[in-house]
């Protein structure tokens, strides 16, 4: 389906094409003669369902189609839609975000809408993936609380608050099995993760890490890639990898370069190669130079890229590692219709096309185009100038066009993975190519180019049908096997992997049932299949030893006497590595009995994170500690008003301890955790105003409480205790 609009004398005309732009049908009569459209949305789970939004300056309506735009139904809305979000699996479910920060839900594909919540943070609401109940959604609201509810009944009584207290207003991220939030602090930032919708746990970075910024790079291979910018970094980030739950992070590469995009955003120079598990390419700043590195085991080991042996003319290139190597530009295009500086495709594993240069470091001068047919082991130069590259027929052919800054009438096609290119003329007049439309996942061989002849001319659409180039459909004789390897090492991510690929030069069309992986045989586990566990670092001898800040004898606080825990050997297998036997038993964590230990790191907070409350209301307290036997530790809580409670173990307090205060004042609340080996205690001060019109101000710094010594209604505050408090206001409201 192709929708196009054309404006003339302030009138808008809309057209629809179902044959890739060959013919068009005028749509104004179906939309309404005076209808002005603003956005088009396609349901991700059913491409036949389409929603069109009208321009809010003219009207607030939605147009719905269930037949790929052949017909539409128009519905008036009582609100102006700013954005829409569809459910992952339920094709009739959608969320609508309004201009006045309200969130609405529809369970019948936009025909009826129900208000869910007000004051919702922009772009911070999510429908849950299939790992959670299909009728749920997540959202973050403007009062920086984290809320979950069901779309059909999102009333206050049915809302849940999985994370106590406040979160950073823009930090909520929902990706695959993970939810991430950041808690605002005056000092070091604190990040939390929820794995498969379980309770939130604080993310553990190395103790020396002082992050001023953290970005989630990816979560699609059962672990989290996170880019962390330390306090002393400006244009680089450190790359960290987590365990499967996303809690414990280890350093994979330091000083990964960033590139500033058109919109001012910093983009990490890191690229995950499509079709090959665990393979990444990164640009690292080292000794004032930037070099390109590649890994085949998710960052466990990195190496430089070997430059091509010859140039385009066949002349020998003298480039010796590590003094000279191939360097690649790794920027993803901000324009979805342009390929970017590096391209791969999961249906064509092993083929990598990228812009780069040969030398001692990465350069943006004298660049060319390079291709690898064997997953980065060897490279060939294909062009001396920058080109956009697209994969045709599931990667069986490559199409190249010069960058948009240069007008062109020609394109180049290769059927042998870039070894030979044939030139084709697609326009009689040189065209600035702004982008290319290719239907994702389709079996067709049709591409639609759009661009302009000059900077003042209108857009031009050029449809190119390549079906005549392919002589037949591929048969078994047209394929060959290809063994994935890393400089001759056949075991990659613990497997010997054999792929099927079309023989270079065959002009046959790949079939729908084309499968790339022929076989995968597990390898015997060796040292390179394991990375250093959290709290350990690799020394010069190649072994993982405890870091200076880490105590390997520390046991998780959830470990209780009589139970078992897994004691790390200092190593953990690379996530999704499929090796077996070998050194696996030596490097795998060992099961041991939990020792009995005194409680340490006792923390007492209120569930909403506040230290003030209205008189007569219930306050919920949360208690936990970092170390100790949680099942055999007595918990005592003194509420400061003459009432105290005691619990035999920490599990009784998981839902919080509620207490109601009947009088006003400042109450000293004390928690005590004690077992046979020792105890720990902590205190907080809770404020209840004498009159609702009187405003108390309090602060806690470095575990010291600052509070008002004298407060009287309708009088000035006469004295402050504590040097951290601001000067008193001139009057009391």
PDB file of C-alpha atoms in Angstrom, residues 515-645:
ATOM      1  CA  UNK A 515      16.730 -21.323   5.500  1.00  0.00           C
ATOM      2  CA  UNK A 516      20.241 -20.019   6.161  1.00  0.00           C
ATOM      3  CA  UNK A 517      21.410 -22.235   9.056  1.00  0.00           C
ATOM      4  CA  UNK A 518      22.216 -25.753   7.862  1.00  0.00           C
ATOM      5  CA  UNK A 519      23.619 -27.190  11.108  1.00  0.00           C
ATOM      6  CA  UNK A 520      24.990 -26.136  14.492  1.00  0.00           C
ATOM      7  CA  UNK A 521      27.170 -28.538  16.484  1.00  0.00           C
ATOM      8  CA  UNK A 522      28.159 -27.758  20.083  1.00  0.00           C
ATOM      9  CA  UNK A 523      31.860 -27.428  20.897  1.00  0.00           C
ATOM     10  CA  UNK A 524      33.854 -28.415  23.966  1.00  0.00           C
ATOM     11  CA  UNK A 525      33.985 -25.492  26.431  1.00  0.00           C
ATOM     12  CA  UNK A 526      37.257 -23.571  26.568  1.00  0.00           C
ATOM     13  CA  UNK A 527      38.463 -20.467  28.386  1.00  0.00           C
ATOM     14  CA  UNK A 528      37.284 -18.008  25.705  1.00  0.00           C
ATOM     15  CA  UNK A 529      33.703 -19.190  26.238  1.00  0.00           C
ATOM     16  CA  UNK A 530      33.736 -17.613  29.709  1.00  0.00           C
ATOM     17  CA  UNK A 531      33.975 -13.979  30.769  1.00  0.00           C
ATOM     18  CA  UNK A 532      34.859 -12.524  34.173  1.00  0.00           C
ATOM     19  CA  UNK A 533      31.961 -12.553  36.618  1.00  0.00           C
ATOM     20  CA  UNK A 534      30.702  -9.455  38.431  1.00  0.00           C
ATOM     21  CA  UNK A 535      33.363  -8.170  40.824  1.00  0.00           C
ATOM     22  CA  UNK A 536      36.239  -9.848  38.967  1.00  0.00           C
ATOM     23  CA  UNK A 537      38.661  -8.521  36.369  1.00  0.00           C
ATOM     24  CA  UNK A 538      41.018 -10.174  33.919  1.00  0.00           C
ATOM     25  CA  UNK A 539      44.703  -9.929  34.832  1.00  0.00           C
ATOM     26  CA  UNK A 540      47.736 -10.069  32.549  1.00  0.00           C
ATOM     27  CA  UNK A 541      47.937 -13.863  32.871  1.00  0.00           C
ATOM     28  CA  UNK A 542      44.411 -14.174  31.458  1.00  0.00           C
ATOM     29  CA  UNK A 543      42.818 -15.291  34.735  1.00  0.00           C
ATOM     30  CA  UNK A 544      39.883 -13.549  36.445  1.00  0.00           C
ATOM     31  CA  UNK A 545      40.763 -12.236  39.925  1.00  0.00           C
ATOM     32  CA  UNK A 546      38.685 -10.257  42.454  1.00  0.00           C
ATOM     33  CA  UNK A 547      38.735  -6.491  41.894  1.00  0.00           C
ATOM     34  CA  UNK A 548      40.150  -4.272  44.633  1.00  0.00           C
ATOM     35  CA  UNK A 549      36.639  -3.183  45.686  1.00  0.00           C
ATOM     36  CA  UNK A 550      35.008  -6.617  45.693  1.00  0.00           C
ATOM     37  CA  UNK A 551      34.795  -9.100  48.550  1.00  0.00           C
ATOM     38  CA  UNK A 552      34.205 -12.548  46.973  1.00  0.00           C
ATOM     39  CA  UNK A 553      32.953 -13.924  50.292  1.00  0.00           C
ATOM     40  CA  UNK A 554      29.956 -11.571  50.324  1.00  0.00           C
ATOM     41  CA  UNK A 555      26.729 -13.553  50.211  1.00  0.00           C
ATOM     42  CA  UNK A 556      23.418 -12.209  48.914  1.00  0.00           C
ATOM     43  CA  UNK A 557      21.060 -10.978  51.646  1.00  0.00           C
ATOM     44  CA  UNK A 558      18.426 -13.419  50.377  1.00  0.00           C
ATOM     45  CA  UNK A 559      20.639 -16.298  51.443  1.00  0.00           C
ATOM     46  CA  UNK A 560      19.460 -17.875  54.708  1.00  0.00           C
ATOM     47  CA  UNK A 561      21.072 -20.458  56.947  1.00  0.00           C
ATOM     48  CA  UNK A 562      20.135 -23.976  55.916  1.00  0.00           C
ATOM     49  CA  UNK A 563      19.666 -22.928  52.299  1.00  0.00           C
ATOM     50  CA  UNK A 564      22.127 -23.109  49.403  1.00  0.00           C
ATOM     51  CA  UNK A 565      23.686 -20.474  47.163  1.00  0.00           C
ATOM     52  CA  UNK A 566      25.912 -20.554  44.086  1.00  0.00           C
ATOM     53  CA  UNK A 567      29.420 -19.341  44.896  1.00  0.00           C
ATOM     54  CA  UNK A 568      31.112 -17.795  41.861  1.00  0.00           C
ATOM     55  CA  UNK A 569      34.429 -19.128  40.619  1.00  0.00           C
ATOM     56  CA  UNK A 570      35.154 -15.695  39.128  1.00  0.00           C
ATOM     57  CA  UNK A 571      33.821 -16.684  35.704  1.00  0.00           C
ATOM     58  CA  UNK A 572      30.446 -16.820  33.972  1.00  0.00           C
ATOM     59  CA  UNK A 573      29.663 -18.348  30.606  1.00  0.00           C
ATOM     60  CA  UNK A 574      28.934 -15.852  27.858  1.00  0.00           C
ATOM     61  CA  UNK A 575      25.147 -15.567  27.564  1.00  0.00           C
ATOM     62  CA  UNK A 576      23.720 -17.797  24.778  1.00  0.00           C
ATOM     63  CA  UNK A 577      27.060 -19.599  24.397  1.00  0.00           C
ATOM     64  CA  UNK A 578      26.262 -23.254  23.618  1.00  0.00           C
ATOM     65  CA  UNK A 579      29.510 -25.037  24.527  1.00  0.00           C
ATOM     66  CA  UNK A 580      29.373 -28.212  26.620  1.00  0.00           C
ATOM     67  CA  UNK A 581      31.691 -30.200  28.933  1.00  0.00           C
ATOM     68  CA  UNK A 582      35.389 -29.257  28.797  1.00  0.00           C
ATOM     69  CA  UNK A 583      36.214 -26.577  31.408  1.00  0.00           C
ATOM     70  CA  UNK A 584      32.537 -25.907  32.068  1.00  0.00           C
ATOM     71  CA  UNK A 585      32.539 -27.715  35.418  1.00  0.00           C
ATOM     72  CA  UNK A 586      35.689 -25.870  36.552  1.00  0.00           C
ATOM     73  CA  UNK A 587      34.384 -22.410  35.692  1.00  0.00           C
ATOM     74  CA  UNK A 588      30.717 -22.839  36.676  1.00  0.00           C
ATOM     75  CA  UNK A 589      29.547 -21.472  40.056  1.00  0.00           C
ATOM     76  CA  UNK A 590      29.417 -24.092  42.805  1.00  0.00           C
ATOM     77  CA  UNK A 591      26.510 -24.777  45.134  1.00  0.00           C
ATOM     78  CA  UNK A 592      27.333 -24.172  48.818  1.00  0.00           C
ATOM     79  CA  UNK A 593      25.430 -23.871  52.090  1.00  0.00           C
ATOM     80  CA  UNK A 594      24.509 -20.395  53.318  1.00  0.00           C
ATOM     81  CA  UNK A 595      26.431 -19.329  56.436  1.00  0.00           C
ATOM     82  CA  UNK A 596      24.797 -17.496  59.329  1.00  0.00           C
ATOM     83  CA  UNK A 597      25.900 -13.852  59.517  1.00  0.00           C
ATOM     84  CA  UNK A 598      24.940 -10.695  61.399  1.00  0.00           C
ATOM     85  CA  UNK A 599      22.692  -8.160  59.628  1.00  0.00           C
ATOM     86  CA  UNK A 600      24.476  -5.316  57.844  1.00  0.00           C
ATOM     87  CA  UNK A 601      23.285  -2.360  55.752  1.00  0.00           C
ATOM     88  CA  UNK A 602      19.856  -1.947  57.383  1.00  0.00           C
ATOM     89  CA  UNK A 603      17.658   0.545  55.481  1.00  0.00           C
ATOM     90  CA  UNK A 604      14.331   2.061  56.626  1.00  0.00           C
ATOM     91  CA  UNK A 605      12.146   4.036  54.172  1.00  0.00           C
ATOM     92  CA  UNK A 606       8.515   4.957  53.643  1.00  0.00           C
ATOM     93  CA  UNK A 607       6.750   3.308  50.701  1.00  0.00           C
ATOM     94  CA  UNK A 608       6.042   6.630  48.971  1.00  0.00           C
ATOM     95  CA  UNK A 609       9.505   8.013  49.760  1.00  0.00           C
ATOM     96  CA  UNK A 610       8.097  10.978  51.715  1.00  0.00           C
ATOM     97  CA  UNK A 611       9.035  12.126  55.250  1.00  0.00           C
ATOM     98  CA  UNK A 612       5.838  14.124  55.796  1.00  0.00           C
ATOM     99  CA  UNK A 613       2.228  12.935  56.085  1.00  0.00           C
ATOM    100  CA  UNK A 614      -1.199  14.159  57.126  1.00  0.00           C
ATOM    101  CA  UNK A 615      -2.280  13.478  60.667  1.00  0.00           C
ATOM    102  CA  UNK A 616      -4.577  10.456  60.925  1.00  0.00           C
ATOM    103  CA  UNK A 617      -3.294   8.780  57.746  1.00  0.00           C
ATOM    104  CA  UNK A 618      -1.519   5.432  57.588  1.00  0.00           C
ATOM    105  CA  UNK A 619       2.188   5.331  56.760  1.00  0.00           C
ATOM    106  CA  UNK A 620       3.747   2.212  55.209  1.00  0.00           C
ATOM    107  CA  UNK A 621       7.364   1.515  56.202  1.00  0.00           C
ATOM    108  CA  UNK A 622       9.766  -0.711  54.262  1.00  0.00           C
ATOM    109  CA  UNK A 623      12.705  -2.485  55.928  1.00  0.00           C
ATOM    110  CA  UNK A 624      15.543  -4.428  54.307  1.00  0.00           C
ATOM    111  CA  UNK A 625      19.249  -5.066  54.787  1.00  0.00           C
ATOM    112  CA  UNK A 626      22.126  -5.886  52.427  1.00  0.00           C
ATOM    113  CA  UNK A 627      23.715  -8.774  54.322  1.00  0.00           C
ATOM    114  CA  UNK A 628      22.594 -11.292  56.909  1.00  0.00           C
ATOM    115  CA  UNK A 629      20.310 -14.243  57.527  1.00  0.00           C
ATOM    116  CA  UNK A 630      16.899 -12.869  56.530  1.00  0.00           C
ATOM    117  CA  UNK A 631      14.944 -15.891  57.784  1.00  0.00           C
ATOM    118  CA  UNK A 632      16.454 -15.972  61.295  1.00  0.00           C
ATOM    119  CA  UNK A 633      16.779 -12.256  62.035  1.00  0.00           C
ATOM    120  CA  UNK A 634      14.359 -10.482  64.364  1.00  0.00           C
ATOM    121  CA  UNK A 635      13.003  -7.140  63.070  1.00  0.00           C
ATOM    122  CA  UNK A 636      11.841  -4.519  65.588  1.00  0.00           C
ATOM    123  CA  UNK A 637      10.221  -1.237  64.602  1.00  0.00           C
ATOM    124  CA  UNK A 638       9.620   1.597  67.089  1.00  0.00           C
ATOM    125  CA  UNK A 639       7.231   4.166  65.577  1.00  0.00           C
ATOM    126  CA  UNK A 640       8.246   6.920  68.018  1.00  0.00           C
ATOM    127  CA  UNK A 641       4.755   7.435  69.462  1.00  0.00           C
ATOM    128  CA  UNK A 642       4.949   4.767  72.151  1.00  0.00           C
ATOM    129  CA  UNK A 643       4.077   1.923  69.770  1.00  0.00           C
ATOM    130  CA  UNK A 644       6.451  -0.809  68.595  1.00  0.00           C
ATOM    131  CA  UNK A 645       6.166  -4.085  66.673  1.00  0.00           C
TER     132      UNK A 645
END
